[in-house]
Amino acid sequence: MAIIDWSLSIDRAIPKPFRTLLRGVGQIFFCCNAVTGLIFLVALYIGGVTAGLAATAGVLSSTIAAHLLGFPEKDIDAGLYGFNGTLVGPCLFLFLENSPQLWLYVVLASILSTIVLAALMRILQPYDIPASTAPFVLTSWLFMAAVFAFDSFSRGSLLPIAGIPVEAANISMIPAEIGYMAATKGISEVMFADSVIVGILFLIGIAIHSLWGAAMALSGTIVGIVIPVLLGVDKNLIEMGLYAFNPVLAMMAVGWAFLKPSGRSMGLAFLAGIFTVICQAGLTGFLTPLGLPALTFPFVLVMWVFLLAADKSKYQNYGGRNCEAIMDSKTLNENNKLET
Amino acid sequence: MAIIDWSLSIDRAIPKPFRTLLRGVGQIFFCCNAVTGLIFLVALYIGGVTAGLAATAGVLSSTIAAHLLGFPEKDIDAGLYGFNGTLVGPCLFLFLENSPQLWLYVVLASILSTIVLAALMRILQPYDIPASTAPFVLTSWLFMAAVFAFDSFSRGSLLPIAGIPVEAANISMIPAEIGYMAATKGISEVMFADSVIVGILFLIGIAIHSLWGAAMALSGTIVGIVIPVLLGVDKNLIEMGLYAFNPVLAMMAVGWAFLKPSGRSMGLAFLAGIFTVICQAGLTGFLTPLGLPALTFPFVLVMWVFLLAADKSKYQNYGGRNCEAIMDSKTLNENNKLET
Amino acid sequence: MAIIDWSLSIDRAIPKPFRTLLRGVGQIFFCCNAVTGLIFLVALYIGGVTAGLAATAGVLSSTIAAHLLGFPEKDIDAGLYGFNGTLVGPCLFLFLENSPQLWLYVVLASILSTIVLAALMRILQPYDIPASTAPFVLTSWLFMAAVFAFDSFSRGSLLPIAGIPVEAANISMIPAEIGYMAATKGISEVMFADSVIVGILFLIGIAIHSLWGAAMALSGTIVGIVIPVLLGVDKNLIEMGLYAFNPVLAMMAVGWAFLKPSGRSMGLAFLAGIFTVICQAGLTGFLTPLGLPALTFPFVLVMWVFLLAADKSKYQNYGGRNCEAIMDSKTLNENNKLET
């Protein structure tokens, strides 16, 4: 694919420190590609300047921390120590009250996300599955829950109010016309941006890196609209794309990034997308008494379960393919050629 | 033992698909024996036709899913991919409002229980301990918690109301005459059937496979009545056998299925039974804010802790004996001869 | 160091059963030293006779249980099967209503802590990290949560009331003069003693074993006062030293007990101390709906994350140094010579 070759040539031409940081942003959607990362970052700033700055602070803090703590250069270069920080920054700014101290809090959380990533990589080593965005989720939960105890911070109005789970009120069906909006918003919600344009930019960024990846992302948004509608989830949540970002990530992970693309793995990806919707609904129930959002944990859980289970399957379509590929953009390039 | 030889001969004579499914039902109480499974299934239908049908739908969905996903034939044959589905079905019908969609929900949950089992087997592989009913518990919790978010389903009246844990009201002592009823009900409660006859049928099913296993099951019900009474648990819960089914499973697992039967492992089994009662009380407290029942998780936790700890003991009475035995009914047969 | 040589000579001269029990007490602060353990035990009795007796019952029950269950002699001798029991005893007496049955409850909990320790050691074996006080925390949580269901026990007035987390009320700054008191209390709070004298005795006990360890303990109390003040935590909690005992343990573990002491590991220790404060605030939020205290779990989590992450670092300052050292007081002796 010409575009992919071209974007990877640019990737390699960018000076190393910038390339590492931009790849960190690109890795949010499993793209070890600085051009993709740059498009994501632009999209983030379009979504909101504070979110863009927070993401920048996050990717800088977490990547620099990884260097100082002596974690493997190969992983840092591939941007693996960047994307959790990139997510932690806008997340804390979305859910906590904006204040000057919050910048320090974001830097601390990004550093911790790097340490948690290294620890999770060590734990998951014998199982050969990726830690993915788990460090972002665990760190953000911790920092959001801690705010209950601290006087210097306030919980923002978007954070769910802690309470006891109650049954959903009865809700009418979602009108078909808002489907398109929800679909593109679902992709942008991965980065907490509630905007159609941001979603389209993200999709372009993924498509430049891999058409197959973009196809899985689009399928994820569709699963993330159709299944919640069938199950009767609150219409507003679906419209905002809040039920789509987890299936987007789950289908990209199972259908493209970590299993060998095939008819069978596409079937698995759809199954993973459906279970991710149920997992998100269930996890939201678990977290209600704590007043915390599910973030991307439904995706992380479903991905772990599917990759671990794939390892027991005789169809063995899990070989950590992209795990290596993520490390080596040259291999990635070749894999993409095969795929597209 | 003539009965065991005889039941295993029948087991081997049954056509493979039926044998696999019936063994799946039998594995609920660690019995890789289709005759035992058939008795259990009959007991289930006696307990309630809906429960029987739900168990049938569950064992079918989970076993077929295991085939389609390519999990190891040896495990499928032994019924290991059947018992979690068998439990998921009646569980969802007990705790959620009966509706036509619920059948689809049960099928989805049974498929997920199969994938979770494969993932857990992969995780537990280095430790050589069984996943047991953990996939059933995790999947059921997820699907029950998800219902809070869905409009198409309702939580049934038996599901605990989510709340903040409060101290037990003061309760008078349990009269001795209801002990017998509670004992047999405890065994039936593993399959959510609140009936003495069902409990006796379960016990017969186990005894056909192993007298030692049946003795441990009976001991478990006694521990599950005496210990809660001593600790002052709500009389009604004890009478319904709700505190007995976890010790039944724990004592069967530690005293018969997974450790070499001996005086020492019998002592361990009683200790496991006692801790299971405390674990059930504690876990119920943890789950109160989520409005979820403890199911068989107290047993799973205590069994894992005891089998892991046994591995550090110089008395080394853990050798994964029955893990292999479960795979091979011939070996099982021989072991049972030694035991009984 | 003359004092250390001297205290270890006494350690070796004490008859084995007593040495094992006293080392168990000493291991609370990572000190495999019976003299240190004796000073800790005296401090405990000064803090309160019931607490001292409960600690004695705990260390006896858990160590004897380890013998009877056949766990490795080398670990038992080093006191590793003693310190969790030592902590369980006073913890249950602090948080539950004092009653004659409570002694039986303490003995049961101490036995369970021994089994949980063996299980955790088996789980953590591939990762080569210590279980530390995790068995104490898990067992105590279980036994405290179980009390909700039991009629024979009552929750004491110190146990938090189960509720939904709410934001901290606004709190004025902590006056500087109470800093000293909080610092020494922080160390004593590890053993649930709210007293300056007990704290100083603990510090002396640690200093006899290792000056470096004592320096880290003191640094931990300072981090546990300064950071919560900066973040605006409730003044009373800080004053009582409740925010200091976790950083004390975290800084001792990361800066002395398990990583090779160096400038870099001292930096890591301070980072660990800071994250422990945030982790304690966050975990307290997570536990609010359950009505349970965080105990030493913030320390356990941060220590696990830091030791696992250290294993991925090229500076490789984790080599399980003290893990071995803990087993062998002679090696410890030599290491202490190098350090101090």
Short mmCIF file of C-alpha atoms in Angstrom, two decimals, chain B residues 126-128 163-172 228-234 243 264 268 271 274-275 277-289 304-306 308-315, chain C residues 67-73 75 81 105 108-109 111-112 114-116 118-127 141-143 145-155 161-164 288-292:
data_model
loop_
_atom_site.label_atom_id
_atom_site.label_comp_id
_atom_site.label_asym_id
_atom_site.label_seq_id
_atom_site.Cartn_x
_atom_site.Cartn_y
_atom_site.Cartn_z
CA PRO B 126 1.68 -22.52 35.56
CA TYR B 127 0.02 -23.16 38.93
CA ASP B 128 -1.71 -26.42 37.95
CA GLY B 163 -27.26 -1.41 49.41
CA ILE B 164 -24.74 -0.63 52.07
CA PRO B 165 -23.89 -3.57 54.37
CA VAL B 166 -25.50 -3.33 57.81
CA GLU B 167 -25.12 -5.60 60.79
CA ALA B 168 -27.28 -8.68 61.05
CA ALA B 169 -30.37 -8.30 63.20
CA ASN B 170 -30.30 -10.46 66.32
CA ILE B 171 -31.52 -13.91 65.54
CA SER B 172 -32.55 -16.81 67.75
CA PRO B 228 -23.14 -20.78 60.75
CA VAL B 229 -25.29 -21.71 63.75
CA LEU B 230 -22.27 -21.31 66.05
CA LEU B 231 -21.44 -17.95 64.47
CA GLY B 232 -25.03 -16.72 64.65
CA VAL B 233 -25.99 -16.47 60.96
CA ASP B 234 -29.62 -15.69 59.98
CA TYR B 243 -24.77 -21.64 53.73
CA ARG B 264 -4.47 -35.27 56.77
CA LEU B 268 -7.70 -29.96 55.65
CA LEU B 271 -10.68 -26.58 57.84
CA ILE B 274 -15.07 -23.77 58.09
CA PHE B 275 -13.19 -21.05 56.21
CA VAL B 277 -18.51 -20.37 55.69
CA ILE B 278 -16.58 -17.30 56.89
CA CYS B 279 -15.58 -16.49 53.31
CA GLN B 280 -19.22 -16.67 52.20
CA ALA B 281 -20.26 -14.29 54.98
CA GLY B 282 -17.43 -11.88 54.09
CA LEU B 283 -17.98 -12.03 50.35
CA THR B 284 -21.68 -11.37 50.86
CA GLY B 285 -20.66 -8.18 52.64
CA PHE B 286 -18.35 -7.19 49.76
CA LEU B 287 -21.10 -7.79 47.19
CA THR B 288 -23.90 -5.99 49.06
CA PRO B 289 -23.23 -2.57 47.47
CA TRP B 304 -7.63 -22.09 45.13
CA VAL B 305 -5.95 -20.95 48.36
CA PHE B 306 -5.85 -24.50 49.80
CA LEU B 308 -1.88 -23.43 46.12
CA ALA B 309 -0.85 -23.73 49.78
CA ALA B 310 -0.78 -27.55 49.54
CA ASP B 311 1.86 -27.12 46.85
CA LYS B 312 4.17 -25.47 49.43
CA SER B 313 3.60 -28.22 52.00
CA LYS B 314 6.13 -30.98 52.54
CA TYR B 315 3.23 -33.38 52.96
CA HIS C 67 4.57 -26.20 61.32
CA LEU C 68 1.54 -28.50 61.35
CA LEU C 69 0.78 -27.82 57.67
CA GLY C 70 4.34 -28.69 56.68
CA PHE C 71 5.41 -25.37 55.12
CA PRO C 72 9.18 -24.92 54.52
CA GLU C 73 11.22 -24.91 57.76
CA ASP C 75 10.72 -19.77 55.96
CA TYR C 81 4.99 -17.27 58.99
CA TYR C 105 -11.85 -15.70 65.87
CA LEU C 108 -8.86 -18.89 63.14
CA ALA C 109 -7.85 -15.73 61.28
CA ILE C 111 -4.32 -19.84 60.84
CA LEU C 112 -5.96 -18.61 57.63
CA THR C 114 -0.67 -18.70 57.24
CA ILE C 115 -2.51 -20.64 54.52
CA VAL C 116 -3.05 -17.46 52.46
CA ALA C 118 1.67 -20.06 51.45
CA ALA C 119 -0.80 -19.63 48.56
CA LEU C 120 0.46 -16.12 47.75
CA MET C 121 4.09 -17.28 47.92
CA ARG C 122 3.20 -19.94 45.35
CA ILE C 123 1.45 -17.37 43.11
CA LEU C 124 4.29 -14.84 43.36
CA GLN C 125 7.03 -17.47 42.95
CA PRO C 126 7.51 -16.84 39.17
CA TYR C 127 7.79 -13.11 39.83
CA TRP C 141 -10.85 -7.73 55.53
CA LEU C 142 -12.58 -11.10 55.19
CA PHE C 143 -13.08 -11.55 58.93
CA ALA C 145 -16.69 -8.12 56.45
CA ALA C 146 -18.03 -11.48 57.67
CA VAL C 147 -19.09 -9.89 60.95
CA PHE C 148 -21.92 -8.13 59.05
CA ALA C 149 -23.53 -11.58 58.75
CA PHE C 150 -22.79 -12.96 62.20
CA ASP C 151 -24.80 -12.41 65.32
CA SER C 152 -22.07 -13.37 67.78
CA PHE C 153 -19.79 -10.44 66.89
CA SER C 154 -20.17 -6.70 66.70
CA ARG C 155 -18.25 -4.18 64.67
CA ILE C 161 -19.34 3.10 58.66
CA ALA C 162 -20.17 1.67 55.25
CA GLY C 163 -21.35 4.42 52.94
CA ILE C 164 -20.99 6.13 49.61
CA THR C 288 -15.93 3.21 51.71
CA PRO C 289 -18.99 1.33 50.38
CA LEU C 290 -17.77 -1.78 52.20
CA GLY C 291 -17.07 -0.10 55.53
CA LEU C 292 -13.51 -1.43 55.67
#
